[in-house]
Short mmCIF file of C-alpha atoms in Angstrom, two decimals:
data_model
loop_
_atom_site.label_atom_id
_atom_site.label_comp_id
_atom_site.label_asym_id
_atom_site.label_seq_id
_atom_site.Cartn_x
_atom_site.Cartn_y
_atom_site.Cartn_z
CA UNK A 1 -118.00 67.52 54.30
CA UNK A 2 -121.19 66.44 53.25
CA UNK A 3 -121.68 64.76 49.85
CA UNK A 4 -125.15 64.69 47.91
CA UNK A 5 -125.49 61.72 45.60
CA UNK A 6 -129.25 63.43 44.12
CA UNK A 7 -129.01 64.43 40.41
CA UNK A 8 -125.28 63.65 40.48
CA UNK A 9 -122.69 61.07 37.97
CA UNK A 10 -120.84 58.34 39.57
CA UNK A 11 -118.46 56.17 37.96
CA UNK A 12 -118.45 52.52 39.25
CA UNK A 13 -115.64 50.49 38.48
CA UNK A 14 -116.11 46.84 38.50
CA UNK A 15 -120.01 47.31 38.40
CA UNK A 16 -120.21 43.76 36.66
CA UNK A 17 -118.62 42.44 39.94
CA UNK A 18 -120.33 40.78 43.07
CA UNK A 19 -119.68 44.18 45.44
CA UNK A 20 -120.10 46.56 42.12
CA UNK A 21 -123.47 45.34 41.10
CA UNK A 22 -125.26 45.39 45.00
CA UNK A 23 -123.77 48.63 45.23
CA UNK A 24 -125.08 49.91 42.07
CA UNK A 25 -128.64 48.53 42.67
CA UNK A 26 -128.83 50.25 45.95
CA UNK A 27 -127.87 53.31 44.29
CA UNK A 28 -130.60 53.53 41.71
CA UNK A 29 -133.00 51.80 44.11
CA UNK A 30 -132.63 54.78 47.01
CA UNK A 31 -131.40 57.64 44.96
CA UNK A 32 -133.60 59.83 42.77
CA UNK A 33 -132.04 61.31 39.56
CA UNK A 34 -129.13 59.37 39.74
CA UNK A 35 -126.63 58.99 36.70
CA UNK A 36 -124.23 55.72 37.39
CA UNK A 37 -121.78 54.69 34.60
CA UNK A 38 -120.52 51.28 35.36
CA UNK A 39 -117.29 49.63 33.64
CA UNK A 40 -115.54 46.16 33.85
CA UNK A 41 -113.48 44.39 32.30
CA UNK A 42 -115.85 41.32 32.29
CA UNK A 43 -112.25 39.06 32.63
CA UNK A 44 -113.08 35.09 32.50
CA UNK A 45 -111.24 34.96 35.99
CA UNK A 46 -114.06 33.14 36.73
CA UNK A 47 -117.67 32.46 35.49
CA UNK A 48 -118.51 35.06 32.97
CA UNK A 49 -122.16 34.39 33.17
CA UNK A 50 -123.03 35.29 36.64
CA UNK A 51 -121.57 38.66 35.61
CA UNK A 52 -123.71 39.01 32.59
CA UNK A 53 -126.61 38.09 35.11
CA UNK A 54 -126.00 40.98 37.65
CA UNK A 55 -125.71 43.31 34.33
CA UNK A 56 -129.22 41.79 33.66
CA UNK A 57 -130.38 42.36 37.23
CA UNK A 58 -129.27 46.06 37.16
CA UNK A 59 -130.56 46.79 33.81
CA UNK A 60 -133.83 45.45 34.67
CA UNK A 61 -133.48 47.56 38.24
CA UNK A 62 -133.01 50.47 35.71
CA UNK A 63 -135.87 50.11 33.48
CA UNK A 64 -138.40 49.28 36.49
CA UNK A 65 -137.41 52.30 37.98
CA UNK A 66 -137.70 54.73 34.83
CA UNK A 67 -141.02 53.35 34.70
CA UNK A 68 -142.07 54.52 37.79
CA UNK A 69 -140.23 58.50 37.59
CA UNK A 70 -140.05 58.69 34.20
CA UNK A 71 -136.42 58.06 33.03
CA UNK A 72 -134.41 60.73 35.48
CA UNK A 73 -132.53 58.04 36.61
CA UNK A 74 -129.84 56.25 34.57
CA UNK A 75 -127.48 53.25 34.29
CA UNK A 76 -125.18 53.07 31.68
CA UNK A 77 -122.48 50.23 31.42
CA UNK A 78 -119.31 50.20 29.06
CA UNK A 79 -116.88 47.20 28.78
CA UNK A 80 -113.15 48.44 29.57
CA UNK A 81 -110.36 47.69 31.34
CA UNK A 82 -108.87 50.55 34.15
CA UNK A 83 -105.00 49.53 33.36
CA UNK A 84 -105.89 51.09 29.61
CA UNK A 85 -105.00 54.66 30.57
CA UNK A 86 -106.94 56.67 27.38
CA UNK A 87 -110.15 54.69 27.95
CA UNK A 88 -110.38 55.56 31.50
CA UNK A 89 -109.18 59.52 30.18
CA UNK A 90 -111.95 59.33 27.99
CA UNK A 91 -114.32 57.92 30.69
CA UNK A 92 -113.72 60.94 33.08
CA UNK A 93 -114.01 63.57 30.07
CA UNK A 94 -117.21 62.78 28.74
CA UNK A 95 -119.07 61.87 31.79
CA UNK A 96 -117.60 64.32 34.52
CA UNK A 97 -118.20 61.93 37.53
CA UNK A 98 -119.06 63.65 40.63
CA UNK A 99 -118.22 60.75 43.24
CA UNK A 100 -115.77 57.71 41.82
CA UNK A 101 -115.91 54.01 43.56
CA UNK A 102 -113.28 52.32 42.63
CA UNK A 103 -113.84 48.19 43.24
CA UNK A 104 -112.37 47.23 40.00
CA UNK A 105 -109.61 44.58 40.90
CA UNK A 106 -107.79 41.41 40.09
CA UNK A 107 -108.91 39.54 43.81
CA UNK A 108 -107.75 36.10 45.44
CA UNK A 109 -104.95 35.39 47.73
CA UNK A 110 -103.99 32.22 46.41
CA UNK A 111 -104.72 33.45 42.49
CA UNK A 112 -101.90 35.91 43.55
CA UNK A 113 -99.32 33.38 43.70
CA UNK A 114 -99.01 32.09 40.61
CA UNK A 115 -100.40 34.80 38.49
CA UNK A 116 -99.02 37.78 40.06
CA UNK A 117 -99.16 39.99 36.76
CA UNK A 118 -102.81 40.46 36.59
CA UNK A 119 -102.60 41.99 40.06
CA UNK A 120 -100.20 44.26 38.81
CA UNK A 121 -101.93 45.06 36.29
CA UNK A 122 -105.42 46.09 37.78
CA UNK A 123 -104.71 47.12 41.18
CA UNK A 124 -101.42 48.63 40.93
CA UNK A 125 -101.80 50.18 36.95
CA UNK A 126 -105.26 50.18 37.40
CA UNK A 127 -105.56 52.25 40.36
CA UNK A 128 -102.69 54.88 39.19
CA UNK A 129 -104.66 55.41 36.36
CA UNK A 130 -107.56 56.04 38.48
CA UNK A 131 -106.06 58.14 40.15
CA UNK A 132 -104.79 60.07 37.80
CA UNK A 133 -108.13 61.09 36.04
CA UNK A 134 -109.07 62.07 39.35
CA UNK A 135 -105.96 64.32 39.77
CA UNK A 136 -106.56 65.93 35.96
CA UNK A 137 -110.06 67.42 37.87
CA UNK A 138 -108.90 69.24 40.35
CA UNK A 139 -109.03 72.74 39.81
CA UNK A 140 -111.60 72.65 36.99
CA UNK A 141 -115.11 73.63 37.68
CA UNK A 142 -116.49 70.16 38.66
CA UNK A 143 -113.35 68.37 40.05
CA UNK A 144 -114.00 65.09 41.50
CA UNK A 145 -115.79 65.43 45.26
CA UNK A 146 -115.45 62.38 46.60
CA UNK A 147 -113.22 58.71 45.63
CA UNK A 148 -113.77 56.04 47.21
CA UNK A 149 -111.86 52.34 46.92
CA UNK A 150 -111.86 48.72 48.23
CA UNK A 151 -108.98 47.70 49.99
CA UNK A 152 -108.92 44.33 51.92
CA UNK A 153 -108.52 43.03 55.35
CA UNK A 154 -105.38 40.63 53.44
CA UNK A 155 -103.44 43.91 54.32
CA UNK A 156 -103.22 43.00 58.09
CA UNK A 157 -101.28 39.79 57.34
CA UNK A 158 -101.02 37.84 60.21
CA UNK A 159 -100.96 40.46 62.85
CA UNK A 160 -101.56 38.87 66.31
CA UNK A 161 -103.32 41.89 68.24
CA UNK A 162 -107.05 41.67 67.72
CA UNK A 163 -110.03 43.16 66.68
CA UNK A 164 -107.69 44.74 63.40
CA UNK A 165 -107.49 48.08 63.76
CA UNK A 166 -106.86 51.30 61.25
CA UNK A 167 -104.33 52.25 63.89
CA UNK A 168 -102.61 48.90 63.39
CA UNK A 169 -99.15 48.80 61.45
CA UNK A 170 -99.66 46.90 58.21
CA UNK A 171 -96.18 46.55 56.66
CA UNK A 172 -95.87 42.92 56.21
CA UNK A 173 -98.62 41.42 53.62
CA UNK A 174 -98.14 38.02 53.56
CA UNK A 175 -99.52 37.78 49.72
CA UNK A 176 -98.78 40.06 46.66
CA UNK A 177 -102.97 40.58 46.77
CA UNK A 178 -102.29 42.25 50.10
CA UNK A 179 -99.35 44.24 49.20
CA UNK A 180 -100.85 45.71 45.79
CA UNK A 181 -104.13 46.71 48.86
CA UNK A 182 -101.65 48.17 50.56
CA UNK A 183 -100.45 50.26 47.87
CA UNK A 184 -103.62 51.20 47.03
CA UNK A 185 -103.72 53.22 50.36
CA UNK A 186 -100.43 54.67 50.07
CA UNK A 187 -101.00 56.01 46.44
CA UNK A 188 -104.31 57.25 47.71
CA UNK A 189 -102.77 58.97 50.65
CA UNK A 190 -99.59 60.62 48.47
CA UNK A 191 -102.48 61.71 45.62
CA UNK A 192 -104.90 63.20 48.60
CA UNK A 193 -102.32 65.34 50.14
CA UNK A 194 -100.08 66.75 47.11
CA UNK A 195 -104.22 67.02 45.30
CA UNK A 196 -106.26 67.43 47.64
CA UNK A 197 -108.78 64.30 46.33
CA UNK A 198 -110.88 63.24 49.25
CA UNK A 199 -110.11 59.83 49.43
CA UNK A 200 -111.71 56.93 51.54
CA UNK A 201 -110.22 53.51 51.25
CA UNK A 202 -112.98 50.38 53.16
CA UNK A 203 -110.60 47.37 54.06
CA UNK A 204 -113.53 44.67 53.53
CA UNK A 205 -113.62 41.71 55.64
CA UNK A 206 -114.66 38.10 53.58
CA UNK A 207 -117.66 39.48 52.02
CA UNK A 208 -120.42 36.64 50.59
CA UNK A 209 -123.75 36.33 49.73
CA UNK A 210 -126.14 36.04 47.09
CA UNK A 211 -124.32 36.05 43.34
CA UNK A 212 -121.02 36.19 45.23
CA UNK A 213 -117.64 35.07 43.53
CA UNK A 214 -117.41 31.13 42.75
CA UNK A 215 -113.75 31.20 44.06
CA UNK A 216 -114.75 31.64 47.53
CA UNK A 217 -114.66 29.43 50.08
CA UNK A 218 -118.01 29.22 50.68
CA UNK A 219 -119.30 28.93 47.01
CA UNK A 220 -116.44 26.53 46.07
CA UNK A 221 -118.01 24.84 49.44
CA UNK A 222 -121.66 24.48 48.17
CA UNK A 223 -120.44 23.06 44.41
CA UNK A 224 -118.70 19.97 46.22
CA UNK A 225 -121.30 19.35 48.40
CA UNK A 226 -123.87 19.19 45.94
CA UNK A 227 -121.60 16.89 43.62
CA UNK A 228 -121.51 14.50 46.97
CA UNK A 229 -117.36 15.60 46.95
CA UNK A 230 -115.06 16.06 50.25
CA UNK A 231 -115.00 19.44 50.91
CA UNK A 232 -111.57 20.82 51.50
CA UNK A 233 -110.96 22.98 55.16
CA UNK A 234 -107.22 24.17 55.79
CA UNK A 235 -105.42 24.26 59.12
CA UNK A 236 -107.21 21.60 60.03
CA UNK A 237 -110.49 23.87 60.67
CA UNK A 238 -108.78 25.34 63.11
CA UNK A 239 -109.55 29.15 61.24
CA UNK A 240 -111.54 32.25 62.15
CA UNK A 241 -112.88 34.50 59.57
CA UNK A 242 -114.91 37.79 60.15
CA UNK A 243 -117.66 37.14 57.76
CA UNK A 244 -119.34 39.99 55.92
CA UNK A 245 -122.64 40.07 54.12
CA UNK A 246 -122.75 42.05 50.89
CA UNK A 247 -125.89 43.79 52.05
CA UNK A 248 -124.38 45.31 55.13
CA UNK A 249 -120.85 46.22 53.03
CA UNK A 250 -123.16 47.89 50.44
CA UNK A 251 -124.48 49.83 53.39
CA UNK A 252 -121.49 50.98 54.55
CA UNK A 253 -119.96 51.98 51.00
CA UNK A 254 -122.89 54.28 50.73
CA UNK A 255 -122.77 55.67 53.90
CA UNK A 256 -118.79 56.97 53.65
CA UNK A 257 -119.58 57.99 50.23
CA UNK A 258 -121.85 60.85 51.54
CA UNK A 259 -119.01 62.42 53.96
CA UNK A 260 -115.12 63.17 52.69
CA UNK A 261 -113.05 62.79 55.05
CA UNK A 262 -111.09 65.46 57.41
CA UNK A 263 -107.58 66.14 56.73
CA UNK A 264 -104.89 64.26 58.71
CA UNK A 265 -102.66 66.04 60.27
CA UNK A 266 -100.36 66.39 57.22
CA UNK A 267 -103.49 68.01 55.23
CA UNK A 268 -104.60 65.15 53.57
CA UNK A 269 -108.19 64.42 53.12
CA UNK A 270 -107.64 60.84 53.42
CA UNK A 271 -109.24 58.02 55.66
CA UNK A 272 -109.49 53.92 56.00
CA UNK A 273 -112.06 52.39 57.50
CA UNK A 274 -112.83 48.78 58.54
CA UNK A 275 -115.97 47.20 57.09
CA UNK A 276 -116.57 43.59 58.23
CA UNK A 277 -118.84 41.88 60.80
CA UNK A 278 -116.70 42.56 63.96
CA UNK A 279 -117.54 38.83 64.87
CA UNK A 280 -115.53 36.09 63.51
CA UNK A 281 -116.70 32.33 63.24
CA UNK A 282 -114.68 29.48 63.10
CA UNK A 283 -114.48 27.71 60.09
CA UNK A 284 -116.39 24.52 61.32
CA UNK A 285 -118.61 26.70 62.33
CA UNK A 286 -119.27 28.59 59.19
CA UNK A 287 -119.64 25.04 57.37
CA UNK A 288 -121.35 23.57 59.37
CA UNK A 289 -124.34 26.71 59.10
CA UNK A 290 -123.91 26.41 55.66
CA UNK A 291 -124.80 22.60 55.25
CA UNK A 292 -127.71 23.68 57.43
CA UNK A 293 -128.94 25.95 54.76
CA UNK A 294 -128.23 24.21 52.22
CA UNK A 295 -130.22 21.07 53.81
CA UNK A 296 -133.19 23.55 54.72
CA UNK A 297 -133.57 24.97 50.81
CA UNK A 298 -133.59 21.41 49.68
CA UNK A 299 -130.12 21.73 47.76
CA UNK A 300 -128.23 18.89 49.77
CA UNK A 301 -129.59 15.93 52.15
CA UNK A 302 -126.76 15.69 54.50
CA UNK A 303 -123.53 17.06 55.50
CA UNK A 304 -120.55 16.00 53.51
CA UNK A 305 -117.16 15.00 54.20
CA UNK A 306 -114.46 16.98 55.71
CA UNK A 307 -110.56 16.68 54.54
CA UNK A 308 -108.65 18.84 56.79
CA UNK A 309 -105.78 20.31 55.34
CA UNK A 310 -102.78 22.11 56.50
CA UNK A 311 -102.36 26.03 56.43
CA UNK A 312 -102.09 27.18 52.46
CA UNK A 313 -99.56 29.72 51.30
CA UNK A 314 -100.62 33.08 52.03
CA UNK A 315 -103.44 32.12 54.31
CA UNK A 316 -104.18 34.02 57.87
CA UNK A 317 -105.18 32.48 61.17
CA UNK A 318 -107.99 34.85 61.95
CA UNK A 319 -109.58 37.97 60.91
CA UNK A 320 -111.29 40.33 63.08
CA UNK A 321 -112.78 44.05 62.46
CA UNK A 322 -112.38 46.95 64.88
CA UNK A 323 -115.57 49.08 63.55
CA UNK A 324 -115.25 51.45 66.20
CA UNK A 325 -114.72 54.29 63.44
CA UNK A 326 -117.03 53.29 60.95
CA UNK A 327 -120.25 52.99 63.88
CA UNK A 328 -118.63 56.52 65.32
CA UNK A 329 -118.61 58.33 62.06
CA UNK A 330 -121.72 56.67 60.38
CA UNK A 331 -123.81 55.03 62.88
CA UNK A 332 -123.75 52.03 61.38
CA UNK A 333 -122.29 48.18 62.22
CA UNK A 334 -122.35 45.67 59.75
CA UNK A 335 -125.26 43.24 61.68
CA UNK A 336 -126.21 40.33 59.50
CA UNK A 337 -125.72 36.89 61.28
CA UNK A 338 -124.55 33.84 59.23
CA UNK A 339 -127.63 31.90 59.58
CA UNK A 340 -129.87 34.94 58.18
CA UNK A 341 -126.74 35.59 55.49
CA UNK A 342 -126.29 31.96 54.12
CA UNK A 343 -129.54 31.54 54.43
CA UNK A 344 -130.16 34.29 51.35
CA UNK A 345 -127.45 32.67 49.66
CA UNK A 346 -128.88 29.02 49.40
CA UNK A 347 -132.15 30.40 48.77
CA UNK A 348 -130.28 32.04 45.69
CA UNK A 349 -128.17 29.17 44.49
CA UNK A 350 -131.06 27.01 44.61
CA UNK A 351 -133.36 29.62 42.17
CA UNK A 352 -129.97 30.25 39.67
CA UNK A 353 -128.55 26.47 39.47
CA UNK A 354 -132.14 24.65 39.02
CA UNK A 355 -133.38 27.24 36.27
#
């Protein structure tokens, strides 16, 4: 069924984060009268101040584009965490969201093995709660149309058979971040058929860009190469990774949120889809584009050194997305290479770092 965002609320969870904020921008850039409330947590997991900058970026989005139709759309941010239950209660009651995105989450693999609580806490406690305000709308005169969450591509573990398909059995996470993903699908899927919430889960596939998260590899990357330090690569490069730019996952988050899903065959309205690239690159590869970019903008002279590491903890081989569904159903690919991609991102981290 067909879902129109014009004129309507939506509640975005973890609108401070890297995902949250491009989505939200998109949102108020290419729909008129919209009404977004935004919450995070604003945790110090890591930098704080790159997410006070994309607040900055989307209130200044905001303003620019009351200017120009006179104030109908809106943007409205409150600080708050999703585990406390009676703030996310009193989220739903006053503001009656329409369409919910849930991206709000404690993420990292390797974060998840030594602080395993705060995954509990967000995505696990987080999500029920979600969930659960969703639930208390069904029936009423505006019930919730339409939620929509990030899950991962951790949840395929190290499945051999590629591209990763929905189809694909996913019972083995090899991290806790993977398992809590997991859960997130299964809750979804129990509270879509006993409720009747139209639920879509995206498993995303090693999303980066612009204003991206400093713990991944690619940012963590760029600081040691600019400080003249080894990089670190594990398996001894020998990785593949189905890199995702946040443009094209923005694109695709819009797109599903504009359709529920059909019921399964047990009557839920429930569906996952794959976003990622649905062409991996080798990690040598990926570097070695990078250092390219990053010698182009100016940022770095030469490449730096390489200390190859064996396979971390919790780590996968390869990733790889079967989009099949997601082109079928939306018409849409995710399409950015990792030259045009990285590109955007040194071109970034050469404007923020040298202000």
């Amino acid at each position: 069924m067909k879902v129109t965002l014009e004129g309507k609320t939506i509640l975005i969870t973890g609108a401070a984060g890297f995902i949250g904020s491009f989505l939200t921008k998109r949102l108020l850039e290419s729909v008129k009268e919209i009404k977004i409330i935004g919450i995070d947590s604003i945790t110090d997991y890591y930098d704080v101040s790159l997410k006070e900058e994309r607040l900055k970026m989307l209130e200044e989005t905001a303003a620019s584009i009351n200017q120009k139709e006179s104030g109908k759309s809106s943007f409205t941010f409150i600080k708050g965490d999703i585990a406390d239950k009676a703030f996310i209660d009193d989220i739903f009651a006053e503001y009656n969201p329409s369409v919910v995105v849930n991206l709000a989450a404690q993420a990292g693999v390797r974060y998840s093995i030594t602080n395993p609580e705060s995954y509990i806490h967000s995505n696990i406690i987080g999500f029920y709660n979600i969930l659960e305000a969703c639930r208390a709308t069904m029936g009423t005169e505006k019930p919730v149309e339409h939620l929509v969450y990030a899950s991962s591509s951790s949840v395929y573990g190290s499945n051999k058979k590629v591209p990763y398909s929905t189809e694909d059995k996913v019972d083995n996470p090899v991290s806790l971040y993977a398992a809590t993903k997991k859960s997130n699908e299964l809750f979804a899927h129990a509270y879509s058929k006993l409720y009747k919430i139209p639920s879509t889960g995206l498993r995303f596939f090693t999303v980066y860009g612009p204003m991206g998260r400093p713990d991944m590899a690619y940012f963590k990357f760029t600081n040691k190469l600019v400080k003249s330090e080894p990089i670190q690569i594990y398996n001894m490069g020998d990785m593949y990774r189905d890199f995702t730019f946040v443009s094209d996952i923005v694109t695709g988050i819009v797109n599903v949120m504009q359709k529920t899903p059909e019921e399964t065959e047990d009557g839920a309205p429930y569906k996952v889809y794959n976003i990622g690239n649905n062409k991996p690159s080798s990690l040598m590869n990926f570097v070695e584009i990078l250092e390219n970019c990053l010698i182009k903008e100016g940022i770095i002279k030469e490449p730096g050194k390489k200390e190859l590491l064996p396979m971390q903890p919790g780590d996968v081989y390869q990733t790889y997305a079967d989009v099949t569904e997601l082109e079928r159903d939306f018409g849409f690919k995710p399409s950015t290479t990792l030259e045009q991609g990285l590109g955007e991102f040194a071109k970034w981290y050469k404007t923020y770092y040298n202000r």
